[in-house]
Coordinates of C-alpha atoms in Angstrom, one line a residue:
M1 CA -31.5 175.1 -6.3
L2 CA -31.9 174.1 -10.0
A3 CA -31.1 170.6 -11.1
V4 CA -27.7 170.1 -12.6
T5 CA -29.1 169.4 -16.1
C6 CA -31.0 172.7 -16.0
M7 CA -27.9 174.6 -15.1
E8 CA -26.0 173.0 -17.9
Y9 CA -28.7 173.9 -20.3
I10 CA -28.7 177.5 -19.2
K11 CA -24.9 177.8 -19.6
E12 CA -25.0 176.1 -23.0
E13 CA -27.8 178.3 -24.3
V14 CA -26.4 181.6 -23.0
N15 CA -22.6 181.2 -23.2
N16 CA -22.3 178.9 -26.2
K17 CA -25.3 179.6 -28.4
G18 CA -25.6 183.3 -27.6
Y19 CA -29.3 183.4 -26.5
S20 CA -30.3 186.2 -24.2
Y21 CA -31.0 185.8 -20.5
A22 CA -34.7 186.7 -21.1
D23 CA -35.1 184.2 -23.9
V24 CA -33.7 181.3 -21.9
A25 CA -35.7 182.4 -18.8
R26 CA -38.9 182.3 -20.9
R27 CA -38.2 178.8 -22.3
T28 CA -37.1 177.3 -19.0
K29 CA -39.8 179.1 -17.0
A30 CA -37.1 180.2 -14.6
D31 CA -36.6 183.7 -13.1
Y32 CA -34.5 186.1 -15.2
R33 CA -32.1 186.6 -12.2
T34 CA -31.7 182.9 -11.7
V35 CA -30.8 182.4 -15.4
K36 CA -28.2 185.2 -15.2
K37 CA -26.8 183.9 -12.0
Y38 CA -26.0 180.4 -13.3
A39 CA -25.0 181.6 -16.8
D40 CA -22.4 183.9 -15.2
K41 CA -21.4 181.6 -12.4
E42 CA -17.8 180.2 -12.5
D43 CA -17.4 178.3 -9.2
F44 CA -19.6 175.3 -8.9
Q45 CA -17.6 173.5 -6.2
T46 CA -19.7 172.1 -3.4
S47 CA -19.0 173.7 -0.1
T48 CA -17.9 171.2 2.6
A49 CA -19.1 173.5 5.4
S50 CA -22.5 172.6 6.8
K51 CA -24.7 174.1 9.3
K52 CA -24.9 172.1 12.5
K53 CA -28.3 170.7 13.0
Q54 CA -30.0 171.6 16.2
P55 CA -32.0 168.9 18.0
S56 CA -35.7 169.3 18.1
P57 CA -37.1 167.2 21.0
V58 CA -40.8 167.9 20.0
M59 CA -40.6 167.4 16.2
D60 CA -37.9 164.8 15.9
P61 CA -40.1 161.9 17.1
V62 CA -42.8 162.6 14.6
K63 CA -40.6 163.4 11.5
P64 CA -40.5 159.7 10.3
T65 CA -44.3 159.6 10.5
I66 CA -44.7 162.9 8.5
D67 CA -42.1 161.7 6.0
A68 CA -44.1 158.5 5.5
W69 CA -47.3 160.4 5.0
I70 CA -45.7 162.7 2.4
Q71 CA -44.2 159.8 0.5
E72 CA -47.6 158.0 0.5
D73 CA -49.4 161.1 -0.6
R74 CA -47.1 161.6 -3.5
K75 CA -48.8 158.5 -5.1
K76 CA -52.1 160.3 -5.0
K77 CA -53.6 163.2 -6.9
K78 CA -53.2 166.5 -5.1
K79 CA -56.8 166.8 -4.0
Y80 CA -56.5 163.6 -2.1
R81 CA -53.3 164.4 -0.2
R82 CA -53.2 165.3 3.5
T83 CA -52.6 169.0 4.2
A84 CA -50.1 170.1 6.8
T85 CA -53.0 171.1 9.0
R86 CA -54.6 167.7 8.7
M87 CA -51.2 166.1 9.6
W88 CA -51.0 168.2 12.7
Q89 CA -54.6 167.2 13.7
L90 CA -53.7 163.5 13.3
L91 CA -50.5 163.9 15.3
K92 CA -52.4 165.7 18.1
K93 CA -54.7 162.6 18.4
D94 CA -51.6 160.6 19.2
G95 CA -50.5 163.0 21.9
F96 CA -48.3 165.4 19.9
K97 CA -47.7 168.6 21.8
G98 CA -46.1 170.7 19.1
S99 CA -47.7 173.7 17.3
E100 CA -49.4 173.6 13.9
R101 CA -46.8 176.2 12.7
S102 CA -43.9 173.8 13.4
V103 CA -45.6 171.0 11.5
R104 CA -46.4 173.3 8.6
H105 CA -42.8 174.5 8.4
Y106 CA -41.4 171.0 8.5
V107 CA -43.9 169.7 5.8
S108 CA -43.1 172.6 3.5
R109 CA -39.3 172.1 3.8
R110 CA -39.5 168.3 3.6
K111 CA -41.6 168.4 0.4
M112 CA -39.1 170.6 -1.3
E113 CA -36.2 168.3 -0.2
L114 CA -38.1 165.2 -1.5
V115 CA -38.6 166.9 -4.9
E116 CA -34.9 167.7 -5.2
E117 CA -34.0 164.1 -4.1
S118 CA -36.4 162.8 -6.7
E119 CA -34.9 164.9 -9.4
D120 CA -31.4 163.8 -8.5
A121 CA -32.4 160.2 -8.2
A122 CA -33.8 160.3 -11.7
L123 CA -30.2 160.6 -13.0
P124 CA -29.7 158.0 -14.1
L125 CA -33.3 156.7 -14.7
E126 CA -32.3 153.1 -13.9
N127 CA -31.5 153.8 -10.2
K128 CA -34.9 155.1 -9.2
P129 CA -37.6 152.6 -7.9
G130 CA -40.9 152.8 -9.7
T131 CA -39.5 153.9 -13.0
A132 CA -40.0 151.7 -16.0
Q133 CA -39.2 151.2 -19.7
V134 CA -41.5 149.9 -22.4
D135 CA -40.9 148.3 -25.9
F136 CA -42.2 145.7 -28.3
G137 CA -40.4 142.5 -29.3
E138 CA -41.2 139.9 -31.8
G139 CA -41.2 136.1 -31.5
L140 CA -42.1 133.0 -33.5
F141 CA -45.2 131.1 -32.5
S142 CA -46.9 128.0 -33.9
R143 CA -50.5 128.6 -34.8
E144 CA -52.9 126.4 -36.7
G145 CA -49.9 124.4 -38.0
K146 CA -48.0 127.5 -39.3
I147 CA -45.1 129.4 -37.8
V148 CA -46.1 133.1 -37.4
D149 CA -44.5 136.3 -36.0
L150 CA -46.4 137.8 -33.1
P151 CA -45.3 140.9 -31.2
Y152 CA -45.1 141.0 -27.4
L153 CA -45.1 144.1 -25.2
I154 CA -42.6 144.4 -22.4
L155 CA -42.8 146.6 -19.2
S156 CA -39.4 146.4 -17.4
F157 CA -38.1 148.0 -14.2
P158 CA -34.4 148.6 -14.5
G159 CA -33.8 149.2 -10.8
S160 CA -34.8 145.6 -9.9
G161 CA -34.8 143.6 -13.2
G162 CA -38.4 142.8 -12.9
C163 CA -40.6 142.7 -16.0
Y164 CA -44.0 141.8 -17.4
T165 CA -45.1 140.7 -20.9
Q166 CA -48.2 140.2 -23.0
V167 CA -48.5 138.9 -26.6
F168 CA -50.7 140.7 -29.1
E169 CA -51.7 140.4 -32.8
S170 CA -50.1 143.7 -33.8
Q171 CA -48.0 146.7 -32.6
N172 CA -50.8 149.1 -33.4
Q173 CA -52.0 151.8 -31.0
D174 CA -55.0 149.7 -29.8
C175 CA -52.7 146.8 -28.7
F176 CA -50.1 149.2 -27.3
L177 CA -52.6 151.0 -25.0
E178 CA -54.4 147.7 -24.0
G179 CA -51.0 146.3 -23.0
L180 CA -50.1 149.3 -20.8
K181 CA -53.5 149.2 -19.2
R182 CA -53.1 145.5 -18.4
F183 CA -49.7 146.0 -16.9
F184 CA -51.0 148.9 -14.6
H185 CA -54.1 147.0 -13.4
H186 CA -52.2 143.7 -12.9
I187 CA -49.6 145.4 -10.7
D188 CA -52.3 147.5 -9.1
G189 CA -50.4 150.8 -9.7
V190 CA -48.7 153.1 -12.2
P191 CA -45.0 153.6 -12.7
N192 CA -43.9 157.2 -11.9
T193 CA -41.9 157.6 -15.1
I194 CA -41.9 155.4 -18.2
R195 CA -39.3 155.7 -21.0
F196 CA -40.3 154.8 -24.5
D197 CA -38.7 154.5 -27.9
N198 CA -40.3 156.8 -30.5
L199 CA -43.1 154.4 -31.0
S200 CA -45.7 155.5 -33.6
P201 CA -48.6 154.7 -31.2
A202 CA -47.2 157.4 -28.9
V203 CA -45.2 159.8 -31.0
K204 CA -46.8 161.5 -34.0
K205 CA -43.8 163.6 -34.9
I206 CA -40.3 164.4 -33.5
L207 CA -39.8 168.1 -33.2
P208 CA -36.6 170.2 -32.8
R209 CA -34.9 170.5 -29.4
G210 CA -36.1 167.1 -28.2
E211 CA -39.8 167.9 -28.2
R212 CA -42.4 165.4 -29.3
E213 CA -45.8 165.8 -30.9
L214 CA -47.8 163.0 -29.2
T215 CA -50.8 161.1 -30.6
E216 CA -54.0 162.3 -29.0
R217 CA -54.9 159.0 -27.5
F218 CA -51.5 158.4 -25.9
R219 CA -51.6 161.9 -24.4
T220 CA -55.0 161.4 -22.8
F221 CA -54.0 157.9 -21.7
A222 CA -50.9 159.3 -19.9
L223 CA -53.0 162.1 -18.3
H224 CA -55.6 159.5 -17.1
Y225 CA -53.0 157.3 -15.4
G226 CA -50.8 160.2 -14.3
F227 CA -47.3 158.9 -15.3
K228 CA -44.5 161.0 -16.7
Y229 CA -43.2 159.9 -20.1
E230 CA -39.7 160.2 -21.6
F231 CA -38.5 159.3 -25.1
C232 CA -35.2 158.2 -26.4
N233 CA -33.3 160.3 -28.8
P234 CA -33.6 159.1 -32.4
V235 CA -31.4 156.0 -33.2
S236 CA -30.5 155.8 -29.5
G237 CA -32.0 152.5 -28.3
N238 CA -29.2 152.3 -25.7
E239 CA -31.1 154.9 -23.7
K240 CA -33.6 152.1 -22.9
G241 CA -31.0 149.4 -22.7
H242 CA -32.8 147.5 -19.9
V243 CA -36.0 146.8 -21.8
E244 CA -33.9 145.9 -24.9
A245 CA -32.2 143.3 -22.9
M246 CA -35.5 142.0 -21.4
V247 CA -37.0 141.7 -24.9
K248 CA -34.2 139.2 -25.7
Y249 CA -34.4 137.5 -22.3
V250 CA -38.2 136.9 -22.6
R251 CA -37.8 135.6 -26.2
N252 CA -35.1 133.2 -25.2
N253 CA -36.6 132.0 -22.0
F254 CA -40.4 132.0 -22.7
F255 CA -40.9 131.8 -26.4
L256 CA -38.2 129.4 -27.7
P257 CA -38.7 126.9 -29.2
E258 CA -41.8 128.2 -31.0
R259 CA -44.7 128.1 -28.5
T260 CA -48.0 126.7 -29.7
V261 CA -50.9 129.2 -29.5
Y262 CA -54.5 128.0 -29.4
D263 CA -56.0 130.9 -27.5
L264 CA -54.0 134.1 -27.2
E265 CA -55.8 135.3 -24.0
A266 CA -55.1 131.9 -22.4
L267 CA -51.4 132.3 -23.2
N268 CA -51.4 135.8 -21.7
D269 CA -53.1 134.6 -18.5
A270 CA -50.3 132.0 -18.2
L271 CA -47.6 134.5 -18.8
W272 CA -48.4 136.5 -15.6
E273 CA -47.5 133.5 -13.4
E274 CA -44.6 132.4 -15.5
V275 CA -42.9 135.8 -15.4
E276 CA -43.6 136.1 -11.7
G277 CA -42.0 132.8 -11.0
D278 CA -38.9 133.8 -12.9
R279 CA -38.3 136.7 -10.5
E280 CA -37.2 134.3 -7.8
R281 CA -33.7 134.1 -9.4
P282 CA -31.0 136.3 -7.9
H283 CA -30.2 139.6 -9.4
Y284 CA -26.9 139.5 -11.3
K285 CA -25.5 142.5 -9.5
H286 CA -27.1 142.8 -6.1
G287 CA -27.2 139.2 -5.1
T288 CA -30.7 139.3 -3.6
S289 CA -33.7 138.0 -5.5
I290 CA -35.3 140.1 -8.2
A291 CA -38.6 139.6 -6.5
E292 CA -37.3 141.2 -3.3
L293 CA -35.9 144.2 -5.3
H294 CA -39.0 144.5 -7.4
Q295 CA -41.1 145.0 -4.3
K296 CA -39.5 148.4 -3.9
D297 CA -40.8 149.2 -7.4
L298 CA -44.3 148.1 -6.4
D299 CA -44.1 150.2 -3.2
S300 CA -43.3 153.3 -5.2
L301 CA -46.1 153.1 -7.7
Y302 CA -48.7 155.7 -8.1
Y303 CA -52.3 154.7 -7.2
L304 CA -54.6 153.7 -10.0
P305 CA -57.4 156.1 -11.0
S306 CA -60.9 155.3 -9.8
T307 CA -62.0 154.2 -13.3
P308 CA -60.1 152.3 -15.9
Y309 CA -59.3 153.9 -19.2
D310 CA -61.6 152.8 -22.1
T311 CA -59.2 151.6 -24.7
M312 CA -62.0 151.2 -27.3
R313 CA -62.1 154.1 -29.8
Y314 CA -65.3 155.1 -31.6
E315 CA -65.6 156.2 -35.3
S316 CA -68.5 157.1 -37.5
L317 CA -68.0 155.1 -40.7
K318 CA -70.1 154.9 -43.9
A319 CA -71.0 151.4 -45.0
D320 CA -70.7 150.5 -48.7
K321 CA -73.7 149.3 -50.8
Y322 CA -73.4 145.8 -49.3
G323 CA -73.5 147.1 -45.7
F324 CA -69.7 146.7 -45.0
V325 CA -67.5 149.1 -43.2
T326 CA -63.7 149.2 -43.6
V327 CA -61.2 149.4 -40.6
D328 CA -57.5 149.2 -41.4
Q329 CA -58.2 147.8 -44.9
K330 CA -60.3 145.0 -43.4
K331 CA -64.1 144.7 -44.1
Y332 CA -66.7 144.0 -41.5
S333 CA -70.4 143.4 -42.1
T334 CA -73.2 145.5 -40.5
S335 CA -76.7 144.8 -41.8
P336 CA -78.3 145.3 -45.3
R337 CA -80.5 148.1 -43.8
F338 CA -77.4 150.2 -43.2
A339 CA -76.1 150.0 -46.8
S340 CA -74.6 153.3 -47.8
Q341 CA -75.4 154.8 -44.4
R342 CA -73.1 155.9 -41.5
V343 CA -72.9 153.7 -38.4
L344 CA -71.0 154.0 -35.1
V345 CA -68.1 151.6 -35.0
G346 CA -66.3 150.6 -31.7
I347 CA -62.7 149.5 -32.4
S348 CA -60.6 147.7 -29.8
Y349 CA -57.5 145.6 -30.0
N350 CA -59.5 142.4 -30.5
R351 CA -63.1 143.4 -31.4
I352 CA -65.0 145.5 -34.0
I353 CA -68.5 146.3 -32.7
I354 CA -71.2 148.0 -34.8
F355 CA -73.7 150.1 -32.8
Q356 CA -77.0 151.7 -33.5
D357 CA -77.6 154.2 -30.7
D358 CA -76.7 152.1 -27.6
D359 CA -77.6 148.7 -29.2
V360 CA -75.1 146.3 -30.6
I361 CA -75.9 145.3 -34.1
V362 CA -73.0 143.0 -34.8
S363 CA -69.8 142.1 -33.0
H364 CA -66.8 140.8 -34.9
Q365 CA -63.4 139.4 -33.9
R366 CA -60.9 141.9 -35.2
L367 CA -59.0 140.6 -38.3
Y368 CA -55.2 140.5 -38.5
G369 CA -52.9 138.8 -41.0
G370 CA -54.2 137.6 -44.4
E371 CA -58.0 137.6 -43.7
T372 CA -59.7 140.6 -45.3
E373 CA -63.4 140.2 -44.6
S374 CA -65.6 139.2 -41.6
I375 CA -69.3 138.5 -42.1
D376 CA -72.0 137.9 -39.6
W377 CA -74.8 136.5 -41.7
V378 CA -77.6 136.7 -39.1
P379 CA -78.7 140.3 -40.2
Y380 CA -78.5 139.1 -43.9
L381 CA -80.6 135.9 -43.5
S382 CA -83.9 137.7 -43.4
L383 CA -83.0 139.4 -46.6
M384 CA -81.9 136.1 -48.1
A385 CA -85.2 134.5 -47.1
K386 CA -86.9 137.0 -49.5
R387 CA -84.3 136.3 -52.2
P388 CA -83.6 132.5 -51.8
T389 CA -82.3 132.1 -55.3
A390 CA -79.3 134.2 -54.5
L391 CA -78.3 131.9 -51.6
K392 CA -76.1 129.5 -53.6
Y393 CA -73.9 132.4 -54.8
T394 CA -73.0 133.7 -51.4
T395 CA -70.0 132.8 -49.2
F396 CA -72.5 132.0 -46.5
F397 CA -73.7 129.0 -48.5
D398 CA -70.1 127.7 -48.7
Q399 CA -69.7 128.2 -45.0
L400 CA -72.7 126.0 -44.1
P401 CA -72.1 122.5 -42.9
K402 CA -72.4 119.9 -45.7
P403 CA -75.8 118.4 -44.5
W404 CA -77.4 121.8 -44.6
R405 CA -76.0 122.6 -48.1
A406 CA -77.4 119.3 -49.4
Y407 CA -80.8 119.9 -47.8
L408 CA -81.2 123.5 -49.1
E409 CA -80.3 122.3 -52.7
D410 CA -83.2 119.8 -52.5
C411 CA -85.7 122.4 -51.2
T412 CA -88.4 124.0 -53.2
L413 CA -88.4 127.8 -53.3
S414 CA -91.0 128.1 -50.5
E415 CA -89.2 125.4 -48.4
K416 CA -86.0 127.3 -48.8
K417 CA -87.6 130.5 -47.5
E418 CA -88.8 128.8 -44.4
A419 CA -85.5 127.0 -43.8
L420 CA -83.6 130.3 -44.0
K421 CA -86.0 131.9 -41.5
F422 CA -85.3 129.0 -39.1
L423 CA -81.5 129.4 -39.6
A424 CA -81.7 133.1 -38.9
T425 CA -83.2 132.2 -35.5
I426 CA -80.7 129.6 -34.4
M427 CA -77.6 131.4 -35.6
K428 CA -78.4 134.2 -33.1
D429 CA -77.7 131.7 -30.5
Q430 CA -74.6 130.2 -32.3
Q431 CA -76.2 126.7 -32.2
M432 CA -75.4 125.4 -35.7
D433 CA -74.1 122.1 -34.3
K434 CA -77.5 121.5 -32.8
A435 CA -79.2 122.5 -36.1
V436 CA -77.1 119.9 -37.9
Q437 CA -78.1 117.2 -35.5
A438 CA -81.8 118.2 -35.7
L439 CA -81.6 118.1 -39.5
K440 CA -80.1 114.6 -39.5
T441 CA -82.7 113.3 -37.1
A442 CA -85.6 114.8 -38.9
S443 CA -84.3 113.5 -42.2
K444 CA -84.8 109.9 -41.1
Q445 CA -88.4 110.1 -42.4
G446 CA -87.3 111.6 -45.7
H447 CA -87.0 115.2 -46.8
P448 CA -88.3 117.2 -43.7
S449 CA -90.1 120.5 -43.7
A450 CA -88.5 123.5 -41.8
D451 CA -91.2 123.0 -39.1
A452 CA -90.2 119.4 -38.6
I453 CA -86.5 120.4 -38.2
Q454 CA -87.5 123.2 -35.8
Q455 CA -89.6 120.8 -33.7
V456 CA -86.7 118.3 -33.3
Y457 CA -84.3 121.2 -32.6
H458 CA -86.5 122.6 -29.8
Q459 CA -86.9 119.1 -28.3
Q460 CA -83.1 118.7 -28.2
M461 CA -82.5 122.2 -26.8
H462 CA -85.0 121.7 -24.0
G463 CA -83.7 118.3 -23.0
R464 CA -86.7 116.3 -24.0
G465 CA -84.9 114.3 -26.6
Y466 CA -86.4 113.3 -29.9
R467 CA -89.9 111.9 -30.0
E468 CA -90.6 109.5 -32.9
T469 CA -93.6 110.4 -35.0
V470 CA -96.5 107.9 -34.5
D471 CA -97.1 105.9 -37.7
V472 CA -100.8 106.3 -38.6
P473 CA -102.3 103.4 -40.7
Q474 CA -103.3 104.4 -44.2
Q475 CA -106.7 102.5 -44.0
L476 CA -108.8 103.7 -41.1
P477 CA -111.9 101.9 -39.9
S478 CA -115.2 103.3 -41.2
M479 CA -117.1 105.5 -38.7
P480 CA -120.8 106.2 -38.6
E481 CA -121.8 109.3 -40.5
A482 CA -122.3 112.3 -38.3
H483 CA -125.2 114.7 -38.9
R484 CA -125.4 118.3 -37.7
G485 CA -128.5 119.6 -35.9
M486 CA -131.0 118.0 -33.4
K487 CA -132.5 115.3 -35.7
Q488 CA -130.6 112.5 -34.1
Y489 CA -131.5 113.7 -30.6
D490 CA -135.2 113.9 -31.5
A491 CA -135.1 110.4 -33.1
F492 CA -133.8 108.9 -29.8
F493 CA -136.9 109.9 -28.0
Q494 CA -139.4 109.1 -30.9
V495 CA -142.0 106.3 -30.3
K496 CA -143.6 104.3 -33.1
G497 CA -147.0 105.8 -34.1
G498 CA -145.9 109.3 -33.5
S499 CA -146.1 109.3 -29.7
S500 CA -143.3 109.9 -27.3
H501 CA -142.6 109.3 -23.7
A502 CA -143.7 112.0 -21.4

């Protein structure tokens, strides 16, 4: 039997809008005779008469087991589900005496009943375990002495009141998909159905008759994890009222007053436990704890796919004449050798990675907010070593610690080249603090050479400490003059008068 909403749609399209049976059948993918039957039907009263069920002494004891298998298999992809024949074989091992045909008949009928029950239970969405809603909220946070707005993504389960949240830098598609992926892998499963607002990371365009043109990445993400998606009608936030309420609840109970953020990932790690602890409170309606109700949601989740979805996207971008690529109006350095060339750029919610074939050239933290440019100077230092006079006019020079700026200003041209080569080496290991310490130590004897700084640096890095240079006296004692050849050897054996010892 068709779901009630489908019957209503058929009657509306045929009787009120005047579409033909064939047209409606084609759009609903229903049989022509079925469409005609429900369009013309007048009596929809439910019959109170029911067929008396006959007891089945052979099948009745195993029906709960079969039902459990069917419910468990519904979380899996079809190719991993037990067939009716396989169920019969498993039952036989436990002493079942019934026929394979009886099992096949029951499995077929029970699967159809569970599908109908599932469709009925989905109306309304909030009453079905394992269904969820998703939306972004915004909260105030304290960061580096400033109050900033940061978005947080919410996954809520209306049936139980359970929810999860993660804070991000933006509401862009990269953060949106990363958030969903985190939720799924944290709860070790995938909600059966998720209702969204018409978020731009998911919906490219709203089409007539409730259809949506989805973004390609969201479509492939949903296919990968296997959840059904639903979208609210435009300007109808009440259709996802639970997640709207949870957005306010999370803001009021977790982010007020303004929470100080030093490390966003550390904050998100803490939020898993904080939100879980909050579920111990009683549900406002059912009396029992939210955690107990939420367990039904978790038991109804689909299984995760064998491999996680790669939320990093890859684009081929052309670098400008300085070797910078642009992502969302932000500039990221590559290397001087890639100036005006195309490079492969990996873009995730928090990283921008420049590739050459399979090798990583540069990895940047993704920029948000007011910053517009990220520079990794390591690939540029070898070029600067060839053009040291340009050093003072780069932002790299301004970013150097004060001792190094002062040292480089006192260097000759050749000394500056060697110092830049040394900096290129240590900056690959992100050891600038050690380089500052080495410079200060080596400078105790005056203006040091790059080799002297490098020697102190390696002594510090390998745990040998700094070894003072031995002071050599300026006046050395006179030494006897050395002569090359065998003359002195011959003179040692020479006897006066020209004779020698035999």
